[in-house]
C-alpha cells in the first residue's frame, strides 16, 4: 500500500493516521517495481517480488530505527550507515547467509541507481552505497539437511483424515521428491504434470528456465489422492494451480508464507517425537535434504546438478563437501579407540657418520 501516490491510512473512525512524507521517494519506488523492472528490464514476477520484499523490509527496518511510521521514511534516511546497519541486522538477527545479504544489498543499490537516473539528488546516495563491501561467500558453507528418519517423522505429522492434512502432506512430499525451490512448486499448474508411463513435472525456474524432473511412483499415488480431494473432475490439461488457497470462492496460488508456516507447524510437533528434526525447518531445507540423500545413495553429482537446475556444477559441490565432512567425523569417532593410535612413535637416531654424509650429499 505504501507505494500508492498520496496514500493515507485511516483508523476505525475515519480519521487520518498518516501521510506519505516524501512523495517523490514512494513514487520512484512504485515506478521502479511496477514499470521499470517488469516492462523495461523484463524481470520475472519472482524477481520483482524479491525486490519488493527487500525494499519493504528495509523501509520497515529504517522506520523502526527512527521510531517513525513507514510512510514517514525519507530519501535522506537511505544512508551508508542505515543500509550497513540493515545488512548487519540481517546477518545477526535473521541468520542470513552472505549470498542473501549480498542480494539484499544489490536490490537496494538497483533501486537507488534507478532513482539517480531519474533524480540527480539521488546520485550522492548511490555514491555512498557504493562503499559498502560485498560479503565473501564461502563456496563450501555448511549445508543443513534432515536425516531420513526426520523426513519420515515429519511426513507422518499431518492428519490425512482432513483435507488440509492431505494437502500439507502432499506439499512436503512434492517438495522432497522434486527437490524444487518453493516458488517453483507453487508455480506448478496441473498441465505441467504428466502421469503416463514415465511421470514427470515441468518446473519453471530462475531466469524463466524450465526443467523436467521425474516423479516417483509413491509420489504419483499421493498426487492422485490429492487430485481427488482438491481437483475433482479436473483433467490433466487444466491450467489450475496445483496448490491453491480459496477465498470467497476465488482460487489463487498458495503463497510461500503459507507453505512456510504450515511446515513449521508440523516440524514443531515432529520434533517431540524425533530429536533429529531441526529447529528451523523451512521449504528450501527439503531441497537440500533431497539432494544430500541422493548423493549419499550414490547418485552422480552431474545428474544432481541438472536435476536441481544449477547453472554450474560447482554450485552442487557443496553436497559432496558436506558429505565428506560427515564421513571424516564418522571415521574420527570410529578410530578414536584404535589401539594403533595409542602407540607411541619411535624416535630413531642416526649415528653412522657415513650415512649422515650421504644424507647431506657430501
mmCIF file of C-alpha atoms in Angstrom:
data_model
loop_
_atom_site.group_PDB
_atom_site.id
_atom_site.type_symbol
_atom_site.label_atom_id
_atom_site.label_comp_id
_atom_site.label_asym_id
_atom_site.label_seq_id
_atom_site.Cartn_x
_atom_site.Cartn_y
_atom_site.Cartn_z
ATOM 1 C CA UNK A 1 0.000 0.000 0.000
ATOM 2 C CA UNK A 2 2.819 2.452 0.711
ATOM 3 C CA UNK A 3 3.648 2.513 -2.991
ATOM 4 C CA UNK A 4 0.455 4.327 -3.883
ATOM 5 C CA UNK A 5 0.562 8.037 -4.599
ATOM 6 C CA UNK A 6 -0.707 10.178 -1.694
ATOM 7 C CA UNK A 7 -1.543 7.027 0.235
ATOM 8 C CA UNK A 8 -3.168 7.717 3.562
ATOM 9 C CA UNK A 9 -4.281 5.240 6.236
ATOM 10 C CA UNK A 10 -7.361 5.727 8.337
ATOM 11 C CA UNK A 11 -8.444 4.474 11.724
ATOM 12 C CA UNK A 12 -11.832 2.950 12.503
ATOM 13 C CA UNK A 13 -13.387 6.395 12.934
ATOM 14 C CA UNK A 14 -12.278 7.559 9.524
ATOM 15 C CA UNK A 15 -9.558 9.872 10.820
ATOM 16 C CA UNK A 16 -6.221 10.154 9.053
ATOM 17 C CA UNK A 17 -3.425 8.245 10.759
ATOM 18 C CA UNK A 18 -0.562 9.036 8.423
ATOM 19 C CA UNK A 19 0.510 10.572 5.148
ATOM 20 C CA UNK A 20 3.493 9.992 2.896
ATOM 21 C CA UNK A 21 6.189 12.486 3.929
ATOM 22 C CA UNK A 22 8.484 12.032 0.921
ATOM 23 C CA UNK A 23 6.124 11.549 -2.020
ATOM 24 C CA UNK A 24 8.958 11.556 -4.536
ATOM 25 C CA UNK A 25 10.619 8.557 -2.848
ATOM 26 C CA UNK A 26 7.438 6.491 -2.899
ATOM 27 C CA UNK A 27 6.583 7.467 -6.461
ATOM 28 C CA UNK A 28 10.043 6.270 -7.520
ATOM 29 C CA UNK A 29 9.515 3.040 -5.585
ATOM 30 C CA UNK A 30 6.191 2.490 -7.302
ATOM 31 C CA UNK A 31 7.586 3.148 -10.781
ATOM 32 C CA UNK A 32 10.663 1.002 -10.112
ATOM 33 C CA UNK A 33 8.557 -2.019 -9.119
ATOM 34 C CA UNK A 34 5.572 -1.600 -11.407
ATOM 35 C CA UNK A 35 7.107 -0.093 -14.545
ATOM 36 C CA UNK A 36 10.888 -0.271 -14.740
ATOM 37 C CA UNK A 37 11.508 -3.852 -13.580
ATOM 38 C CA UNK A 38 8.667 -5.658 -15.417
ATOM 39 C CA UNK A 39 8.481 -3.514 -18.565
ATOM 40 C CA UNK A 40 11.973 -2.194 -19.193
ATOM 41 C CA UNK A 41 14.200 -4.814 -17.605
ATOM 42 C CA UNK A 42 11.713 -7.580 -18.430
ATOM 43 C CA UNK A 43 12.253 -9.051 -14.977
ATOM 44 C CA UNK A 44 10.202 -12.088 -13.995
ATOM 45 C CA UNK A 45 7.410 -11.806 -11.443
ATOM 46 C CA UNK A 46 9.562 -13.693 -8.937
ATOM 47 C CA UNK A 47 12.407 -11.202 -9.388
ATOM 48 C CA UNK A 48 10.044 -8.277 -8.891
ATOM 49 C CA UNK A 49 8.692 -9.968 -5.781
ATOM 50 C CA UNK A 50 12.218 -10.401 -4.391
ATOM 51 C CA UNK A 51 12.995 -6.707 -4.947
ATOM 52 C CA UNK A 52 9.685 -5.690 -3.362
ATOM 53 C CA UNK A 53 10.340 -7.883 -0.323
ATOM 54 C CA UNK A 54 13.802 -6.358 0.178
ATOM 55 C CA UNK A 55 12.635 -2.758 -0.170
ATOM 56 C CA UNK A 56 9.651 -3.338 2.117
ATOM 57 C CA UNK A 57 11.886 -4.930 4.726
ATOM 58 C CA UNK A 58 14.459 -2.144 4.509
ATOM 59 C CA UNK A 59 11.813 0.590 4.847
ATOM 60 C CA UNK A 60 10.299 -1.179 7.844
ATOM 61 C CA UNK A 61 13.731 -1.562 9.460
ATOM 62 C CA UNK A 62 14.541 2.130 8.870
ATOM 63 C CA UNK A 63 11.194 3.187 10.337
ATOM 64 C CA UNK A 64 11.796 1.099 13.451
ATOM 65 C CA UNK A 65 15.296 2.523 13.899
ATOM 66 C CA UNK A 66 13.943 6.077 13.602
ATOM 67 C CA UNK A 67 10.847 5.274 15.681
ATOM 68 C CA UNK A 68 8.557 6.578 12.937
ATOM 69 C CA UNK A 69 5.968 5.113 10.575
ATOM 70 C CA UNK A 70 6.997 3.621 7.249
ATOM 71 C CA UNK A 71 5.201 6.450 5.487
ATOM 72 C CA UNK A 72 7.494 8.942 7.225
ATOM 73 C CA UNK A 73 10.718 7.465 5.824
ATOM 74 C CA UNK A 74 12.538 9.887 3.512
ATOM 75 C CA UNK A 75 15.324 9.516 0.967
ATOM 76 C CA UNK A 76 17.666 11.314 3.354
ATOM 77 C CA UNK A 77 17.470 8.291 5.653
ATOM 78 C CA UNK A 78 18.859 5.977 2.976
ATOM 79 C CA UNK A 79 22.478 6.378 4.036
ATOM 80 C CA UNK A 80 25.613 4.269 4.135
ATOM 81 C CA UNK A 81 25.165 3.838 7.886
ATOM 82 C CA UNK A 82 21.499 2.833 7.692
ATOM 83 C CA UNK A 83 21.951 0.313 4.862
ATOM 84 C CA UNK A 84 25.020 -1.164 6.520
ATOM 85 C CA UNK A 85 23.118 -1.444 9.809
ATOM 86 C CA UNK A 86 20.258 -3.179 7.999
ATOM 87 C CA UNK A 87 22.647 -5.693 6.417
ATOM 88 C CA UNK A 88 24.312 -6.389 9.776
ATOM 89 C CA UNK A 89 20.847 -6.928 11.276
ATOM 90 C CA UNK A 90 20.076 -9.463 8.545
ATOM 91 C CA UNK A 91 23.203 -11.436 9.394
ATOM 92 C CA UNK A 92 22.870 -11.228 13.184
ATOM 93 C CA UNK A 93 19.124 -11.441 13.749
ATOM 94 C CA UNK A 94 17.875 -13.283 10.668
ATOM 95 C CA UNK A 95 20.911 -15.577 10.252
ATOM 96 C CA UNK A 96 21.087 -14.536 6.610
ATOM 97 C CA UNK A 97 23.817 -16.195 4.568
ATOM 98 C CA UNK A 98 26.360 -13.989 2.753
ATOM 99 C CA UNK A 99 24.561 -14.655 -0.550
ATOM 100 C CA UNK A 100 21.263 -13.413 0.902
ATOM 101 C CA UNK A 101 22.932 -10.344 2.372
ATOM 102 C CA UNK A 102 24.579 -9.553 -0.959
ATOM 103 C CA UNK A 103 21.293 -9.993 -2.832
ATOM 104 C CA UNK A 104 19.554 -7.556 -0.476
ATOM 105 C CA UNK A 105 22.327 -5.011 -0.999
ATOM 106 C CA UNK A 106 22.111 -5.454 -4.778
ATOM 107 C CA UNK A 107 18.351 -4.818 -4.705
ATOM 108 C CA UNK A 108 18.731 -1.585 -2.729
ATOM 109 C CA UNK A 109 21.556 -0.421 -4.987
ATOM 110 C CA UNK A 110 19.494 -1.204 -8.081
ATOM 111 C CA UNK A 111 16.632 0.967 -6.859
ATOM 112 C CA UNK A 112 18.924 3.862 -5.890
ATOM 113 C CA UNK A 113 20.669 3.657 -9.288
ATOM 114 C CA UNK A 114 17.266 3.864 -10.974
ATOM 115 C CA UNK A 115 16.296 6.803 -8.737
ATOM 116 C CA UNK A 116 19.595 8.585 -9.523
ATOM 117 C CA UNK A 117 18.898 8.265 -13.244
ATOM 118 C CA UNK A 118 15.526 9.945 -12.667
ATOM 119 C CA UNK A 119 16.504 12.461 -9.987
ATOM 120 C CA UNK A 120 20.083 13.878 -9.745
ATOM 121 C CA UNK A 121 19.764 14.376 -5.978
ATOM 122 C CA UNK A 122 19.954 10.593 -5.559
ATOM 123 C CA UNK A 123 23.438 10.438 -7.122
ATOM 124 C CA UNK A 124 25.117 11.251 -3.792
ATOM 125 C CA UNK A 125 23.132 8.425 -2.124
ATOM 126 C CA UNK A 126 24.275 5.982 -4.812
ATOM 127 C CA UNK A 127 27.902 7.041 -4.251
ATOM 128 C CA UNK A 128 27.569 6.387 -0.531
ATOM 129 C CA UNK A 129 26.143 2.896 -1.013
ATOM 130 C CA UNK A 130 28.957 2.024 -3.438
ATOM 131 C CA UNK A 131 31.340 1.993 -0.461
ATOM 132 C CA UNK A 132 29.525 -0.954 1.168
ATOM 133 C CA UNK A 133 31.524 -4.101 0.539
ATOM 134 C CA UNK A 134 30.250 -7.415 -0.723
ATOM 135 C CA UNK A 135 30.468 -10.118 1.913
ATOM 136 C CA UNK A 136 32.672 -13.015 0.921
ATOM 137 C CA UNK A 137 30.643 -16.133 0.279
ATOM 138 C CA UNK A 138 32.122 -19.420 1.432
ATOM 139 C CA UNK A 139 31.725 -21.791 -1.507
ATOM 140 C CA UNK A 140 31.552 -24.719 0.866
ATOM 141 C CA UNK A 141 29.426 -23.256 3.635
ATOM 142 C CA UNK A 142 27.726 -25.712 5.943
ATOM 143 C CA UNK A 143 24.715 -27.358 4.331
ATOM 144 C CA UNK A 144 21.762 -28.046 6.596
ATOM 145 C CA UNK A 145 19.692 -31.110 5.787
ATOM 146 C CA UNK A 146 17.420 -33.597 7.549
ATOM 147 C CA UNK A 147 18.095 -37.210 8.295
ATOM 148 C CA UNK A 148 15.907 -39.796 6.596
ATOM 149 C CA UNK A 149 14.323 -40.578 9.953
ATOM 150 C CA UNK A 150 13.439 -36.907 10.424
ATOM 151 C CA UNK A 151 11.825 -36.832 6.968
ATOM 152 C CA UNK A 152 9.681 -39.889 7.752
ATOM 153 C CA UNK A 153 8.557 -38.412 11.066
ATOM 154 C CA UNK A 154 7.711 -35.050 9.531
ATOM 155 C CA UNK A 155 5.711 -36.554 6.658
ATOM 156 C CA UNK A 156 3.652 -38.554 9.164
ATOM 157 C CA UNK A 157 2.580 -35.448 11.114
ATOM 158 C CA UNK A 158 -0.330 -34.101 9.002
ATOM 159 C CA UNK A 159 -3.735 -35.571 9.826
ATOM 160 C CA UNK A 160 -4.654 -37.086 6.473
ATOM 161 C CA UNK A 161 -8.227 -37.646 7.649
ATOM 162 C CA UNK A 162 -8.714 -33.964 6.893
ATOM 163 C CA UNK A 163 -8.453 -32.110 3.585
ATOM 164 C CA UNK A 164 -5.812 -29.728 4.923
ATOM 165 C CA UNK A 165 -3.796 -32.688 6.183
ATOM 166 C CA UNK A 166 -3.900 -34.326 2.749
ATOM 167 C CA UNK A 167 -2.755 -31.080 1.123
ATOM 168 C CA UNK A 168 0.039 -30.351 3.592
ATOM 169 C CA UNK A 169 1.437 -33.867 3.493
ATOM 170 C CA UNK A 170 1.462 -33.901 -0.302
ATOM 171 C CA UNK A 171 3.075 -30.455 -0.408
ATOM 172 C CA UNK A 172 6.006 -31.744 1.675
ATOM 173 C CA UNK A 173 6.201 -34.968 -0.357
ATOM 174 C CA UNK A 174 6.245 -32.939 -3.579
ATOM 175 C CA UNK A 175 8.961 -30.608 -2.254
ATOM 176 C CA UNK A 176 11.115 -33.566 -1.232
ATOM 177 C CA UNK A 177 10.596 -35.701 -4.330
ATOM 178 C CA UNK A 178 11.218 -32.912 -6.846
ATOM 179 C CA UNK A 179 13.921 -31.081 -4.889
ATOM 180 C CA UNK A 180 12.350 -27.916 -6.257
ATOM 181 C CA UNK A 181 12.505 -24.402 -4.883
ATOM 182 C CA UNK A 182 9.317 -23.415 -3.077
ATOM 183 C CA UNK A 183 8.303 -20.899 -5.743
ATOM 184 C CA UNK A 184 8.851 -23.491 -8.469
ATOM 185 C CA UNK A 185 6.435 -25.813 -6.656
ATOM 186 C CA UNK A 186 3.834 -23.118 -6.086
ATOM 187 C CA UNK A 187 4.032 -22.112 -9.772
ATOM 188 C CA UNK A 188 3.155 -25.636 -10.928
ATOM 189 C CA UNK A 189 -0.138 -25.993 -12.763
ATOM 190 C CA UNK A 190 -1.918 -29.275 -13.355
ATOM 191 C CA UNK A 191 -0.993 -29.188 -17.051
ATOM 192 C CA UNK A 192 2.706 -29.171 -16.067
ATOM 193 C CA UNK A 193 2.352 -32.742 -14.790
ATOM 194 C CA UNK A 194 2.486 -35.863 -16.958
ATOM 195 C CA UNK A 195 1.314 -39.140 -15.442
ATOM 196 C CA UNK A 196 1.969 -41.534 -18.317
ATOM 197 C CA UNK A 197 4.463 -44.406 -18.238
ATOM 198 C CA UNK A 198 7.213 -42.033 -17.041
ATOM 199 C CA UNK A 199 5.569 -39.478 -14.723
ATOM 200 C CA UNK A 200 7.241 -36.053 -14.732
ATOM 201 C CA UNK A 201 6.636 -32.442 -13.768
ATOM 202 C CA UNK A 202 7.875 -29.380 -15.633
ATOM 203 C CA UNK A 203 9.312 -26.783 -13.265
ATOM 204 C CA UNK A 204 9.647 -23.121 -14.129
ATOM 205 C CA UNK A 205 12.895 -21.999 -12.525
ATOM 206 C CA UNK A 206 15.025 -18.897 -12.243
ATOM 207 C CA UNK A 207 15.605 -16.817 -15.344
ATOM 208 C CA UNK A 208 12.465 -18.215 -16.965
ATOM 209 C CA UNK A 209 14.246 -21.531 -17.488
ATOM 210 C CA UNK A 210 12.310 -24.775 -17.358
ATOM 211 C CA UNK A 211 13.420 -28.273 -16.477
ATOM 212 C CA UNK A 212 11.652 -31.613 -16.333
ATOM 213 C CA UNK A 213 12.103 -33.839 -13.283
ATOM 214 C CA UNK A 214 10.748 -37.344 -12.703
ATOM 215 C CA UNK A 215 8.085 -38.208 -10.146
ATOM 216 C CA UNK A 216 8.424 -41.387 -8.133
ATOM 217 C CA UNK A 217 5.631 -43.993 -8.025
ATOM 218 C CA UNK A 218 4.694 -43.289 -4.398
ATOM 219 C CA UNK A 219 4.531 -39.571 -5.152
ATOM 220 C CA UNK A 220 2.147 -40.239 -8.041
ATOM 221 C CA UNK A 221 -0.132 -42.241 -5.711
ATOM 222 C CA UNK A 222 -0.266 -39.313 -3.282
ATOM 223 C CA UNK A 223 -0.814 -36.957 -6.220
ATOM 224 C CA UNK A 224 -3.814 -38.924 -7.459
ATOM 225 C CA UNK A 225 -5.322 -38.930 -3.969
ATOM 226 C CA UNK A 226 -4.663 -35.185 -3.660
ATOM 227 C CA UNK A 227 -6.334 -34.557 -7.034
ATOM 228 C CA UNK A 228 -9.487 -36.389 -5.933
ATOM 229 C CA UNK A 229 -9.761 -34.118 -2.896
ATOM 230 C CA UNK A 230 -8.688 -30.739 -4.300
ATOM 231 C CA UNK A 231 -9.244 -31.044 -8.045
ATOM 232 C CA UNK A 232 -12.204 -33.419 -8.530
ATOM 233 C CA UNK A 233 -13.223 -33.648 -12.164
ATOM 234 C CA UNK A 234 -10.184 -31.708 -13.440
ATOM 235 C CA UNK A 235 -8.303 -33.099 -16.430
ATOM 236 C CA UNK A 236 -4.520 -33.207 -16.708
ATOM 237 C CA UNK A 237 -4.778 -30.414 -19.291
ATOM 238 C CA UNK A 238 -6.187 -27.990 -16.706
ATOM 239 C CA UNK A 239 -4.396 -24.663 -16.156
ATOM 240 C CA UNK A 240 -5.456 -24.573 -12.477
ATOM 241 C CA UNK A 241 -2.749 -24.109 -9.855
ATOM 242 C CA UNK A 242 -1.774 -27.442 -8.299
ATOM 243 C CA UNK A 243 -1.570 -25.876 -4.824
ATOM 244 C CA UNK A 244 -4.057 -23.123 -4.137
ATOM 245 C CA UNK A 245 -5.944 -21.263 -1.437
ATOM 246 C CA UNK A 246 -9.583 -20.345 -1.873
ATOM 247 C CA UNK A 247 -11.149 -17.170 -0.511
ATOM 248 C CA UNK A 248 -14.731 -16.143 -1.247
ATOM 249 C CA UNK A 249 -14.884 -18.737 -3.996
ATOM 250 C CA UNK A 250 -11.801 -17.403 -5.793
ATOM 251 C CA UNK A 251 -8.734 -19.624 -6.150
ATOM 252 C CA UNK A 252 -5.232 -18.186 -6.054
ATOM 253 C CA UNK A 253 -1.860 -19.881 -5.985
ATOM 254 C CA UNK A 254 -0.677 -20.624 -2.470
ATOM 255 C CA UNK A 255 1.947 -18.131 -1.276
ATOM 256 C CA UNK A 256 5.300 -19.171 0.148
ATOM 257 C CA UNK A 257 4.495 -17.667 3.551
ATOM 258 C CA UNK A 258 1.531 -20.029 3.922
ATOM 259 C CA UNK A 259 3.691 -23.014 2.964
ATOM 260 C CA UNK A 260 6.412 -21.964 5.406
ATOM 261 C CA UNK A 261 4.026 -21.560 8.333
ATOM 262 C CA UNK A 262 2.368 -24.929 7.699
ATOM 263 C CA UNK A 263 5.713 -26.735 7.534
ATOM 264 C CA UNK A 264 6.966 -25.070 10.706
ATOM 265 C CA UNK A 265 3.783 -26.152 12.493
ATOM 266 C CA UNK A 266 4.409 -29.826 11.702
ATOM 267 C CA UNK A 267 8.119 -29.543 12.461
ATOM 268 C CA UNK A 268 7.376 -28.342 15.991
ATOM 269 C CA UNK A 269 5.225 -31.373 16.781
ATOM 270 C CA UNK A 270 7.511 -33.811 14.915
ATOM 271 C CA UNK A 271 10.498 -32.663 16.968
ATOM 272 C CA UNK A 272 8.840 -34.007 20.109
ATOM 273 C CA UNK A 273 8.888 -37.479 18.555
ATOM 274 C CA UNK A 274 12.187 -37.309 16.717
ATOM 275 C CA UNK A 275 15.071 -35.145 18.013
ATOM 276 C CA UNK A 276 16.651 -35.298 14.536
ATOM 277 C CA UNK A 277 14.077 -32.792 13.238
ATOM 278 C CA UNK A 278 15.952 -29.440 13.021
ATOM 279 C CA UNK A 279 14.821 -26.344 14.888
ATOM 280 C CA UNK A 280 14.448 -24.406 11.659
ATOM 281 C CA UNK A 281 12.555 -26.410 9.045
ATOM 282 C CA UNK A 282 11.812 -24.251 6.013
ATOM 283 C CA UNK A 283 10.743 -25.113 2.443
ATOM 284 C CA UNK A 284 14.257 -24.856 0.990
ATOM 285 C CA UNK A 285 15.517 -27.401 3.530
ATOM 286 C CA UNK A 286 13.590 -30.084 1.635
ATOM 287 C CA UNK A 287 15.635 -29.267 -1.475
ATOM 288 C CA UNK A 288 18.955 -29.587 0.378
ATOM 289 C CA UNK A 289 17.742 -32.752 2.086
ATOM 290 C CA UNK A 290 16.710 -34.498 -1.121
ATOM 291 C CA UNK A 291 19.947 -33.575 -2.887
ATOM 292 C CA UNK A 292 22.039 -34.835 0.022
ATOM 293 C CA UNK A 293 20.119 -38.096 0.289
ATOM 294 C CA UNK A 294 20.508 -38.739 -3.443
ATOM 295 C CA UNK A 295 24.250 -38.075 -3.215
ATOM 296 C CA UNK A 296 24.608 -40.331 -0.178
ATOM 297 C CA UNK A 297 22.815 -43.101 -2.055
ATOM 298 C CA UNK A 298 25.246 -42.896 -4.954
ATOM 299 C CA UNK A 299 23.695 -40.504 -7.480
ATOM 300 C CA UNK A 300 26.295 -38.753 -9.662
ATOM 301 C CA UNK A 301 26.869 -35.069 -8.893
ATOM 302 C CA UNK A 302 26.423 -34.129 -12.552
ATOM 303 C CA UNK A 303 22.926 -35.611 -12.559
ATOM 304 C CA UNK A 304 22.094 -33.930 -9.250
ATOM 305 C CA UNK A 305 23.268 -30.608 -10.689
ATOM 306 C CA UNK A 306 20.993 -30.957 -13.716
ATOM 307 C CA UNK A 307 18.120 -32.163 -11.565
ATOM 308 C CA UNK A 308 18.409 -29.154 -9.243
ATOM 309 C CA UNK A 309 18.672 -26.747 -12.154
ATOM 310 C CA UNK A 310 22.109 -25.420 -11.193
ATOM 311 C CA UNK A 311 23.894 -23.404 -13.873
ATOM 312 C CA UNK A 312 27.305 -24.653 -12.792
ATOM 313 C CA UNK A 313 28.458 -27.945 -11.312
ATOM 314 C CA UNK A 314 30.483 -26.014 -8.712
ATOM 315 C CA UNK A 315 27.224 -24.981 -7.027
ATOM 316 C CA UNK A 316 26.402 -28.642 -6.426
ATOM 317 C CA UNK A 317 29.815 -29.416 -4.902
ATOM 318 C CA UNK A 318 28.564 -28.190 -1.513
ATOM 319 C CA UNK A 319 26.798 -31.542 -1.087
ATOM 320 C CA UNK A 320 29.947 -33.519 -1.807
ATOM 321 C CA UNK A 321 31.922 -31.347 0.617
ATOM 322 C CA UNK A 322 29.291 -31.659 3.352
ATOM 323 C CA UNK A 323 29.159 -35.421 2.967
ATOM 324 C CA UNK A 324 32.963 -35.638 3.055
ATOM 325 C CA UNK A 325 32.944 -33.818 6.377
ATOM 326 C CA UNK A 326 30.310 -36.240 7.700
ATOM 327 C CA UNK A 327 32.489 -39.179 6.646
ATOM 328 C CA UNK A 328 35.570 -37.589 8.216
ATOM 329 C CA UNK A 329 33.694 -37.155 11.512
ATOM 330 C CA UNK A 330 32.450 -40.759 11.428
ATOM 331 C CA UNK A 331 35.966 -42.074 10.740
ATOM 332 C CA UNK A 332 37.416 -39.976 13.548
ATOM 333 C CA UNK A 333 34.842 -41.295 16.009
ATOM 334 C CA UNK A 334 35.305 -44.871 14.815
ATOM 335 C CA UNK A 335 39.105 -44.670 15.089
ATOM 336 C CA UNK A 336 39.137 -42.978 18.494
ATOM 337 C CA UNK A 337 39.727 -46.306 20.283
ATOM 338 C CA UNK A 338 42.015 -47.844 17.654
ATOM 339 C CA UNK A 339 44.961 -49.487 19.515
ATOM 340 C CA UNK A 340 47.396 -48.356 16.833
ATOM 341 C CA UNK A 341 46.595 -44.716 17.617
ATOM 342 C CA UNK A 342 47.691 -45.230 21.225
ATOM 343 C CA UNK A 343 51.155 -46.467 20.300
ATOM 344 C CA UNK A 344 53.992 -44.029 20.972
ATOM 345 C CA UNK A 345 56.078 -43.119 17.924
ATOM 346 C CA UNK A 346 59.653 -44.472 17.934
ATOM 347 C CA UNK A 347 62.415 -41.867 17.812
ATOM 348 C CA UNK A 348 65.206 -43.028 15.526
ATOM 349 C CA UNK A 349 68.703 -41.584 15.763
ATOM 350 C CA UNK A 350 71.364 -41.816 13.099
ATOM 351 C CA UNK A 351 74.849 -42.136 14.413
ATOM 352 C CA UNK A 352 76.725 -43.564 11.448
ATOM 353 C CA UNK A 353 78.958 -40.800 10.094
ATOM 354 C CA UNK A 354 78.979 -42.182 6.530
ATOM 355 C CA UNK A 355 75.147 -42.286 6.421
ATOM 356 C CA UNK A 356 74.996 -38.694 7.619
ATOM 357 C CA UNK A 357 77.388 -37.628 4.862
ATOM 358 C CA UNK A 358 75.257 -39.324 2.203
ATOM 359 C CA UNK A 359 72.087 -37.714 3.570
ATOM 360 C CA UNK A 360 73.629 -34.279 3.234
ATOM 361 C CA UNK A 361 75.056 -35.064 -0.212
ATOM 362 C CA UNK A 362 78.673 -34.994 0.975
#
